Amino acid sequence: MADENRIQRPLSPFMIGPYYRPQLTSMSSILTRITGNALIVATFAMVWWLLALAAGPEAFATAEWWITSWVGNLVMLLSLWGMWYHYLAGLRHLAFDAGKALDIPTAEKLGWACIYGSVVLTVLTVLLFWI
Amino acid sequence: MRYLTDRKRAVGKGSAHSGAEHHWYMIVSSVALAFMVPTFLYIFGNALGSGYDAALATFQRPFPAILTGLVLVVGLQHFHKGARVMIEDYTQGSTRKLLIMLVIGLSYALTAAGLFALAKIAL
């Protein structure tokens, strides 16, 4: 069994909370996780749409109505931004994995590049498909 | 100088003994998705809202069907391995195990459902 008289070892505090000031590096990192996991919502919608397409015109009309309703459009728009953010942050992660761009000024520049870049790419995608 | 790669030095270290393989899978799948997702987005974005017949015609063609299948398989493997790291960071014990099972099951269920739909559309 676990020893009750365990040594109280210091714990590393979580990056979000009272111990650390919010920083671009930590915030852009947690946002990668949030956007990546949130994309499961768009995946559900996409698989539902495909199943409806396979099932026939009536099921397809229902799915399409929901996905292109204002709620569906909002979810799709947010997912689109999340996808582009996760995409750019993922590319940045590949650079970090290769041991590149790890100094703070470069990492912060790339953080802003992910944020602004994802907004620009989202606007371009919307212009391409919705207009 | 030791003639070992960085990966070889990392394999088997850590409590799970499989972290290096997990990390390498995430790198491989992210590069694959980086190539596939923009093309998939273009196809899916055009098909969405184009009407039943046009959407059906799109996914009956080999390239859109194969690409969508690949994005689903690779994307959901990438998802469940990434979600697993998140679960392991924030939860412990039985909650952690149940959530990991849930996320793996969900990923395979969505993959199977998507592939079934693609097969039914294409054939």
PDB file of C-alpha atoms in Angstrom:
ATOM      1  CA  MET A   1       0.000   0.000   0.000  1.00  0.00           C
ATOM      2  CA  ALA A   2       0.974   3.608  -0.419  1.00  0.00           C
ATOM      3  CA  ASP A   3       3.156   4.986   2.345  1.00  0.00           C
ATOM      4  CA  GLU A   4       1.152   7.434   4.454  1.00  0.00           C
ATOM      5  CA  ASN A   5       4.217   9.345   5.547  1.00  0.00           C
ATOM      6  CA  ARG A   6       5.049  10.431   2.068  1.00  0.00           C
ATOM      7  CA  ILE A   7       7.482  13.268   1.543  1.00  0.00           C
ATOM      8  CA  GLN A   8       5.681  16.462   0.503  1.00  0.00           C
ATOM      9  CA  ARG A   9       7.443  17.108  -2.765  1.00  0.00           C
ATOM     10  CA  PRO A  10       7.017  20.482  -4.447  1.00  0.00           C
ATOM     11  CA  LEU A  11       4.492  20.424  -7.287  1.00  0.00           C
ATOM     12  CA  SER A  12       5.010  22.280 -10.522  1.00  0.00           C
ATOM     13  CA  PRO A  13       2.164  24.784 -10.757  1.00  0.00           C
ATOM     14  CA  PHE A  14      -0.168  24.623 -13.750  1.00  0.00           C
ATOM     15  CA  MET A  15       0.517  27.273 -16.381  1.00  0.00           C
ATOM     16  CA  ILE A  16      -2.970  28.794 -16.034  1.00  0.00           C
ATOM     17  CA  GLY A  17      -3.786  30.081 -12.552  1.00  0.00           C
ATOM     18  CA  PRO A  18      -2.399  32.435  -9.942  1.00  0.00           C
ATOM     19  CA  TYR A  19       1.248  31.402 -10.282  1.00  0.00           C
ATOM     20  CA  TYR A  20       2.091  32.525 -13.785  1.00  0.00           C
ATOM     21  CA  ARG A  21       1.258  35.663 -15.716  1.00  0.00           C
ATOM     22  CA  PRO A  22      -0.636  34.815 -18.925  1.00  0.00           C
ATOM     23  CA  GLN A  23       1.905  34.769 -21.739  1.00  0.00           C
ATOM     24  CA  LEU A  24       1.572  34.489 -25.486  1.00  0.00           C
ATOM     25  CA  THR A  25       3.564  31.246 -25.538  1.00  0.00           C
ATOM     26  CA  SER A  26       1.421  29.465 -22.925  1.00  0.00           C
ATOM     27  CA  MET A  27      -1.868  30.893 -24.235  1.00  0.00           C
ATOM     28  CA  SER A  28      -1.136  29.981 -27.857  1.00  0.00           C
ATOM     29  CA  SER A  29      -0.199  26.490 -26.635  1.00  0.00           C
ATOM     30  CA  ILE A  30      -3.409  25.875 -24.665  1.00  0.00           C
ATOM     31  CA  LEU A  31      -5.433  27.284 -27.562  1.00  0.00           C
ATOM     32  CA  THR A  32      -3.912  24.566 -29.794  1.00  0.00           C
ATOM     33  CA  ARG A  33      -5.278  21.931 -27.437  1.00  0.00           C
ATOM     34  CA  ILE A  34      -8.691  23.583 -27.149  1.00  0.00           C
ATOM     35  CA  THR A  35      -9.130  24.019 -30.916  1.00  0.00           C
ATOM     36  CA  GLY A  36      -7.866  20.501 -31.692  1.00  0.00           C
ATOM     37  CA  ASN A  37     -10.269  18.843 -29.294  1.00  0.00           C
ATOM     38  CA  ALA A  38     -13.181  21.102 -30.244  1.00  0.00           C
ATOM     39  CA  LEU A  39     -12.846  19.969 -33.870  1.00  0.00           C
ATOM     40  CA  ILE A  40     -14.634  16.761 -32.828  1.00  0.00           C
ATOM     41  CA  VAL A  41     -17.876  18.794 -33.038  1.00  0.00           C
ATOM     42  CA  ALA A  42     -17.293  19.584 -36.712  1.00  0.00           C
ATOM     43  CA  THR A  43     -16.290  15.935 -37.277  1.00  0.00           C
ATOM     44  CA  PHE A  44     -19.650  14.820 -35.834  1.00  0.00           C
ATOM     45  CA  ALA A  45     -21.441  17.225 -38.169  1.00  0.00           C
ATOM     46  CA  MET A  46     -19.409  16.036 -41.166  1.00  0.00           C
ATOM     47  CA  VAL A  47     -19.997  12.328 -40.481  1.00  0.00           C
ATOM     48  CA  TRP A  48     -23.715  13.000 -39.925  1.00  0.00           C
ATOM     49  CA  TRP A  49     -23.818  14.876 -43.247  1.00  0.00           C
ATOM     50  CA  LEU A  50     -22.096  11.944 -45.038  1.00  0.00           C
ATOM     51  CA  LEU A  51     -24.432   9.376 -43.435  1.00  0.00           C
ATOM     52  CA  ALA A  52     -27.422  11.498 -44.467  1.00  0.00           C
ATOM     53  CA  LEU A  53     -26.054  11.773 -48.002  1.00  0.00           C
ATOM     54  CA  ALA A  54     -25.770   7.961 -48.090  1.00  0.00           C
ATOM     55  CA  ALA A  55     -29.265   7.506 -46.597  1.00  0.00           C
ATOM     56  CA  GLY A  56     -31.170   9.516 -49.204  1.00  0.00           C
ATOM     57  CA  PRO A  57     -32.667  12.899 -50.094  1.00  0.00           C
ATOM     58  CA  GLU A  58     -34.947  13.255 -47.036  1.00  0.00           C
ATOM     59  CA  ALA A  59     -32.258  12.556 -44.423  1.00  0.00           C
ATOM     60  CA  PHE A  60     -29.896  14.747 -46.414  1.00  0.00           C
ATOM     61  CA  ALA A  61     -32.349  17.665 -46.393  1.00  0.00           C
ATOM     62  CA  THR A  62     -32.656  17.444 -42.588  1.00  0.00           C
ATOM     63  CA  ALA A  63     -28.878  17.320 -42.038  1.00  0.00           C
ATOM     64  CA  GLU A  64     -28.203  20.086 -44.533  1.00  0.00           C
ATOM     65  CA  TRP A  65     -30.915  22.248 -42.953  1.00  0.00           C
ATOM     66  CA  TRP A  66     -29.282  21.967 -39.530  1.00  0.00           C
ATOM     67  CA  ILE A  67     -25.707  22.389 -40.730  1.00  0.00           C
ATOM     68  CA  THR A  68     -26.548  25.467 -42.809  1.00  0.00           C
ATOM     69  CA  SER A  69     -28.924  27.007 -40.221  1.00  0.00           C
ATOM     70  CA  TRP A  70     -27.564  29.973 -38.271  1.00  0.00           C
ATOM     71  CA  VAL A  71     -26.510  27.714 -35.382  1.00  0.00           C
ATOM     72  CA  GLY A  72     -24.862  25.324 -37.838  1.00  0.00           C
ATOM     73  CA  ASN A  73     -23.176  28.166 -39.673  1.00  0.00           C
ATOM     74  CA  LEU A  74     -21.842  29.566 -36.398  1.00  0.00           C
ATOM     75  CA  VAL A  75     -20.491  26.150 -35.384  1.00  0.00           C
ATOM     76  CA  MET A  76     -18.959  25.687 -38.846  1.00  0.00           C
ATOM     77  CA  LEU A  77     -17.406  29.177 -38.802  1.00  0.00           C
ATOM     78  CA  LEU A  78     -15.871  28.636 -35.344  1.00  0.00           C
ATOM     79  CA  SER A  79     -14.681  25.171 -36.405  1.00  0.00           C
ATOM     80  CA  LEU A  80     -13.147  26.636 -39.552  1.00  0.00           C
ATOM     81  CA  TRP A  81     -11.193  29.159 -37.472  1.00  0.00           C
ATOM     82  CA  GLY A  82     -10.276  26.398 -34.980  1.00  0.00           C
ATOM     83  CA  MET A  83      -9.073  24.218 -37.847  1.00  0.00           C
ATOM     84  CA  TRP A  84      -6.853  26.960 -39.278  1.00  0.00           C
ATOM     85  CA  TYR A  85      -5.513  27.901 -35.847  1.00  0.00           C
ATOM     86  CA  HIS A  86      -4.732  24.250 -35.058  1.00  0.00           C
ATOM     87  CA  TYR A  87      -3.191  23.908 -38.529  1.00  0.00           C
ATOM     88  CA  LEU A  88      -0.806  26.855 -38.096  1.00  0.00           C
ATOM     89  CA  ALA A  89      -0.015  26.020 -34.465  1.00  0.00           C
ATOM     90  CA  GLY A  90       0.661  22.431 -35.594  1.00  0.00           C
ATOM     91  CA  LEU A  91       3.179  23.673 -38.169  1.00  0.00           C
ATOM     92  CA  ARG A  92       4.801  25.736 -35.415  1.00  0.00           C
ATOM     93  CA  HIS A  93       4.878  22.611 -33.239  1.00  0.00           C
ATOM     94  CA  LEU A  94       6.699  20.742 -36.024  1.00  0.00           C
ATOM     95  CA  ALA A  95       9.341  23.508 -36.043  1.00  0.00           C
ATOM     96  CA  PHE A  96       9.640  23.274 -32.239  1.00  0.00           C
ATOM     97  CA  ASP A  97       9.965  19.467 -32.486  1.00  0.00           C
ATOM     98  CA  ALA A  98      12.832  19.934 -34.932  1.00  0.00           C
ATOM     99  CA  GLY A  99      14.552  22.127 -32.317  1.00  0.00           C
ATOM    100  CA  LYS A 100      13.981  25.319 -34.296  1.00  0.00           C
ATOM    101  CA  ALA A 101      12.391  28.688 -33.352  1.00  0.00           C
ATOM    102  CA  LEU A 102      12.622  27.954 -29.631  1.00  0.00           C
ATOM    103  CA  ASP A 103      14.021  31.347 -28.553  1.00  0.00           C
ATOM    104  CA  ILE A 104      11.370  33.568 -26.966  1.00  0.00           C
ATOM    105  CA  PRO A 105      11.231  36.429 -29.554  1.00  0.00           C
ATOM    106  CA  THR A 106      10.805  33.942 -32.437  1.00  0.00           C
ATOM    107  CA  ALA A 107       8.298  31.813 -30.491  1.00  0.00           C
ATOM    108  CA  GLU A 108       6.232  34.925 -29.708  1.00  0.00           C
ATOM    109  CA  LYS A 109       6.350  36.101 -33.331  1.00  0.00           C
ATOM    110  CA  LEU A 110       5.106  32.685 -34.423  1.00  0.00           C
ATOM    111  CA  GLY A 111       2.364  32.886 -31.773  1.00  0.00           C
ATOM    112  CA  TRP A 112       1.080  36.115 -33.318  1.00  0.00           C
ATOM    113  CA  ALA A 113       1.471  34.552 -36.766  1.00  0.00           C
ATOM    114  CA  CYS A 114      -0.847  31.696 -35.665  1.00  0.00           C
ATOM    115  CA  ILE A 115      -3.452  34.117 -34.271  1.00  0.00           C
ATOM    116  CA  TYR A 116      -3.483  36.624 -37.147  1.00  0.00           C
ATOM    117  CA  GLY A 117      -2.843  33.962 -39.776  1.00  0.00           C
ATOM    118  CA  SER A 118      -5.791  31.841 -38.620  1.00  0.00           C
ATOM    119  CA  VAL A 119      -8.137  34.854 -38.816  1.00  0.00           C
ATOM    120  CA  VAL A 120      -6.883  35.772 -42.300  1.00  0.00           C
ATOM    121  CA  LEU A 121      -7.215  32.181 -43.561  1.00  0.00           C
ATOM    122  CA  THR A 122     -10.720  31.918 -42.068  1.00  0.00           C
ATOM    123  CA  VAL A 123     -11.825  35.121 -43.824  1.00  0.00           C
ATOM    124  CA  LEU A 124     -10.320  33.901 -47.118  1.00  0.00           C
ATOM    125  CA  THR A 125     -12.073  30.525 -46.800  1.00  0.00           C
ATOM    126  CA  VAL A 126     -15.391  32.216 -46.025  1.00  0.00           C
ATOM    127  CA  LEU A 127     -14.953  34.491 -49.065  1.00  0.00           C
ATOM    128  CA  LEU A 128     -14.187  31.416 -51.190  1.00  0.00           C
ATOM    129  CA  PHE A 129     -17.255  29.388 -50.164  1.00  0.00           C
ATOM    130  CA  TRP A 130     -19.981  31.642 -48.850  1.00  0.00           C
ATOM    131  CA  ILE A 131     -19.819  34.543 -51.280  1.00  0.00           C
TER     132      ILE A 131
ATOM    133  CA  MET B   1      30.219  10.890 -29.664  1.00  0.00           C
ATOM    134  CA  ARG B   2      27.585   8.189 -29.472  1.00  0.00           C
ATOM    135  CA  TYR B   3      26.127   6.893 -32.691  1.00  0.00           C
ATOM    136  CA  LEU B   4      22.520   7.055 -31.532  1.00  0.00           C
ATOM    137  CA  THR B   5      19.661   9.091 -32.915  1.00  0.00           C
ATOM    138  CA  ASP B   6      17.627  11.361 -30.623  1.00  0.00           C
ATOM    139  CA  ARG B   7      14.682   9.027 -31.024  1.00  0.00           C
ATOM    140  CA  LYS B   8      16.695   5.934 -30.059  1.00  0.00           C
ATOM    141  CA  ARG B   9      17.796   7.723 -26.889  1.00  0.00           C
ATOM    142  CA  ALA B  10      14.160   8.461 -25.978  1.00  0.00           C
ATOM    143  CA  VAL B  11      12.545   5.072 -26.790  1.00  0.00           C
ATOM    144  CA  GLY B  12      11.404   3.165 -23.689  1.00  0.00           C
ATOM    145  CA  LYS B  13      12.056   6.038 -21.272  1.00  0.00           C
ATOM    146  CA  GLY B  14       9.220   7.383 -19.135  1.00  0.00           C
ATOM    147  CA  SER B  15       6.559   5.465 -17.240  1.00  0.00           C
ATOM    148  CA  ALA B  16       4.449   4.497 -20.252  1.00  0.00           C
ATOM    149  CA  HIS B  17       7.438   3.173 -22.299  1.00  0.00           C
ATOM    150  CA  SER B  18       5.555   4.171 -25.439  1.00  0.00           C
ATOM    151  CA  GLY B  19       5.832   7.977 -25.452  1.00  0.00           C
ATOM    152  CA  ALA B  20       8.372   8.139 -28.282  1.00  0.00           C
ATOM    153  CA  GLU B  21       6.099   6.072 -30.561  1.00  0.00           C
ATOM    154  CA  HIS B  22       3.114   8.260 -29.612  1.00  0.00           C
ATOM    155  CA  HIS B  23       5.037  11.451 -30.309  1.00  0.00           C
ATOM    156  CA  TRP B  24       6.333  10.134 -33.639  1.00  0.00           C
ATOM    157  CA  TYR B  25       2.796   9.120 -34.672  1.00  0.00           C
ATOM    158  CA  MET B  26       1.577  12.652 -33.931  1.00  0.00           C
ATOM    159  CA  ILE B  27       4.360  14.093 -36.133  1.00  0.00           C
ATOM    160  CA  VAL B  28       3.608  11.692 -39.011  1.00  0.00           C
ATOM    161  CA  SER B  29      -0.159  12.215 -38.857  1.00  0.00           C
ATOM    162  CA  SER B  30       0.165  16.005 -38.560  1.00  0.00           C
ATOM    163  CA  VAL B  31       2.340  16.198 -41.686  1.00  0.00           C
ATOM    164  CA  ALA B  32      -0.122  13.957 -43.543  1.00  0.00           C
ATOM    165  CA  LEU B  33      -3.071  16.084 -42.401  1.00  0.00           C
ATOM    166  CA  ALA B  34      -1.243  19.301 -43.315  1.00  0.00           C
ATOM    167  CA  PHE B  35      -1.213  18.077 -46.922  1.00  0.00           C
ATOM    168  CA  MET B  36      -4.678  16.510 -47.005  1.00  0.00           C
ATOM    169  CA  VAL B  37      -6.880  18.898 -45.027  1.00  0.00           C
ATOM    170  CA  PRO B  38      -6.766  22.013 -47.317  1.00  0.00           C
ATOM    171  CA  THR B  39      -7.734  19.893 -50.357  1.00  0.00           C
ATOM    172  CA  PHE B  40     -10.425  18.118 -48.359  1.00  0.00           C
ATOM    173  CA  LEU B  41     -11.736  21.466 -47.097  1.00  0.00           C
ATOM    174  CA  TYR B  42     -12.001  22.699 -50.677  1.00  0.00           C
ATOM    175  CA  ILE B  43     -13.982  19.612 -51.764  1.00  0.00           C
ATOM    176  CA  PHE B  44     -16.222  19.518 -48.678  1.00  0.00           C
ATOM    177  CA  GLY B  45     -16.823  23.287 -48.711  1.00  0.00           C
ATOM    178  CA  ASN B  46     -17.956  23.125 -52.330  1.00  0.00           C
ATOM    179  CA  ALA B  47     -20.177  20.082 -51.743  1.00  0.00           C
ATOM    180  CA  LEU B  48     -21.841  21.547 -48.635  1.00  0.00           C
ATOM    181  CA  GLY B  49     -24.957  23.420 -49.720  1.00  0.00           C
ATOM    182  CA  SER B  50     -24.616  22.331 -53.373  1.00  0.00           C
ATOM    183  CA  GLY B  51     -27.728  20.149 -53.194  1.00  0.00           C
ATOM    184  CA  TYR B  52     -28.289  16.404 -52.920  1.00  0.00           C
ATOM    185  CA  ASP B  53     -27.441  15.378 -56.493  1.00  0.00           C
ATOM    186  CA  ALA B  54     -24.290  17.495 -56.745  1.00  0.00           C
ATOM    187  CA  ALA B  55     -23.037  16.337 -53.323  1.00  0.00           C
ATOM    188  CA  LEU B  56     -23.717  12.708 -54.265  1.00  0.00           C
ATOM    189  CA  ALA B  57     -21.884  13.127 -57.577  1.00  0.00           C
ATOM    190  CA  THR B  58     -18.879  14.675 -55.780  1.00  0.00           C
ATOM    191  CA  PHE B  59     -18.415  11.818 -53.321  1.00  0.00           C
ATOM    192  CA  GLN B  60     -19.021   9.161 -55.974  1.00  0.00           C
ATOM    193  CA  ARG B  61     -15.782  10.227 -57.654  1.00  0.00           C
ATOM    194  CA  PRO B  62     -12.683   8.287 -56.484  1.00  0.00           C
ATOM    195  CA  PHE B  63     -10.471  11.194 -55.393  1.00  0.00           C
ATOM    196  CA  PRO B  64     -12.954  12.939 -53.041  1.00  0.00           C
ATOM    197  CA  ALA B  65     -14.067   9.576 -51.602  1.00  0.00           C
ATOM    198  CA  ILE B  66     -10.531   8.282 -50.964  1.00  0.00           C
ATOM    199  CA  LEU B  67      -9.322  11.623 -49.586  1.00  0.00           C
ATOM    200  CA  THR B  68     -12.321  11.909 -47.227  1.00  0.00           C
ATOM    201  CA  GLY B  69     -11.707   8.344 -46.021  1.00  0.00           C
ATOM    202  CA  LEU B  70      -8.046   9.122 -45.350  1.00  0.00           C
ATOM    203  CA  VAL B  71      -8.847  12.393 -43.549  1.00  0.00           C
ATOM    204  CA  LEU B  72     -11.340  10.533 -41.336  1.00  0.00           C
ATOM    205  CA  VAL B  73      -8.981   7.661 -40.476  1.00  0.00           C
ATOM    206  CA  VAL B  74      -5.826   9.745 -39.953  1.00  0.00           C
ATOM    207  CA  GLY B  75      -7.690  12.700 -38.420  1.00  0.00           C
ATOM    208  CA  LEU B  76      -9.507  10.600 -35.827  1.00  0.00           C
ATOM    209  CA  GLN B  77      -6.365   8.645 -34.888  1.00  0.00           C
ATOM    210  CA  HIS B  78      -4.616  12.013 -34.459  1.00  0.00           C
ATOM    211  CA  PHE B  79      -7.631  13.197 -32.425  1.00  0.00           C
ATOM    212  CA  HIS B  80      -7.817  10.274 -30.015  1.00  0.00           C
ATOM    213  CA  LYS B  81      -4.089  10.291 -29.342  1.00  0.00           C
ATOM    214  CA  GLY B  82      -4.150  14.065 -28.761  1.00  0.00           C
ATOM    215  CA  ALA B  83      -7.299  13.943 -26.625  1.00  0.00           C
ATOM    216  CA  ARG B  84      -5.692  11.157 -24.611  1.00  0.00           C
ATOM    217  CA  VAL B  85      -2.762  13.414 -23.678  1.00  0.00           C
ATOM    218  CA  MET B  86      -5.229  16.075 -22.544  1.00  0.00           C
ATOM    219  CA  ILE B  87      -7.155  13.531 -20.432  1.00  0.00           C
ATOM    220  CA  GLU B  88      -3.909  12.262 -18.886  1.00  0.00           C
ATOM    221  CA  ASP B  89      -2.909  15.831 -18.013  1.00  0.00           C
ATOM    222  CA  TYR B  90      -6.084  16.752 -16.149  1.00  0.00           C
ATOM    223  CA  THR B  91      -7.601  13.559 -14.697  1.00  0.00           C
ATOM    224  CA  GLN B  92      -6.522  10.559 -12.605  1.00  0.00           C
ATOM    225  CA  GLY B  93      -7.568   7.013 -11.752  1.00  0.00           C
ATOM    226  CA  SER B  94     -10.778   5.474 -13.034  1.00  0.00           C
ATOM    227  CA  THR B  95     -12.042   8.759 -14.502  1.00  0.00           C
ATOM    228  CA  ARG B  96      -8.924   8.904 -16.663  1.00  0.00           C
ATOM    229  CA  LYS B  97      -9.314   5.293 -17.819  1.00  0.00           C
ATOM    230  CA  LEU B  98     -13.010   5.695 -18.625  1.00  0.00           C
ATOM    231  CA  LEU B  99     -12.446   8.935 -20.535  1.00  0.00           C
ATOM    232  CA  ILE B 100      -9.602   7.372 -22.564  1.00  0.00           C
ATOM    233  CA  MET B 101     -11.850   4.399 -23.424  1.00  0.00           C
ATOM    234  CA  LEU B 102     -14.654   6.780 -24.373  1.00  0.00           C
ATOM    235  CA  VAL B 103     -12.467   8.880 -26.647  1.00  0.00           C
ATOM    236  CA  ILE B 104     -10.938   5.828 -28.384  1.00  0.00           C
ATOM    237  CA  GLY B 105     -14.390   4.259 -28.855  1.00  0.00           C
ATOM    238  CA  LEU B 106     -15.816   7.517 -30.149  1.00  0.00           C
ATOM    239  CA  SER B 107     -12.979   7.892 -32.661  1.00  0.00           C
ATOM    240  CA  TYR B 108     -13.403   4.389 -34.070  1.00  0.00           C
ATOM    241  CA  ALA B 109     -17.211   4.722 -34.136  1.00  0.00           C
ATOM    242  CA  LEU B 110     -17.026   7.985 -36.085  1.00  0.00           C
ATOM    243  CA  THR B 111     -14.413   6.511 -38.450  1.00  0.00           C
ATOM    244  CA  ALA B 112     -16.537   3.408 -39.090  1.00  0.00           C
ATOM    245  CA  ALA B 113     -19.708   5.458 -39.618  1.00  0.00           C
ATOM    246  CA  GLY B 114     -17.947   7.813 -42.043  1.00  0.00           C
ATOM    247  CA  LEU B 115     -16.351   4.965 -44.016  1.00  0.00           C
ATOM    248  CA  PHE B 116     -19.700   3.135 -44.199  1.00  0.00           C
ATOM    249  CA  ALA B 117     -21.339   6.279 -45.592  1.00  0.00           C
ATOM    250  CA  LEU B 118     -18.535   6.745 -48.141  1.00  0.00           C
ATOM    251  CA  ALA B 119     -18.770   3.111 -49.242  1.00  0.00           C
ATOM    252  CA  LYS B 120     -22.547   3.327 -49.628  1.00  0.00           C
ATOM    253  CA  ILE B 121     -22.261   6.546 -51.627  1.00  0.00           C
ATOM    254  CA  ALA B 122     -19.470   5.288 -53.894  1.00  0.00           C
ATOM    255  CA  LEU B 123     -20.804   1.810 -54.621  1.00  0.00           C
TER     256      LEU B 123
END
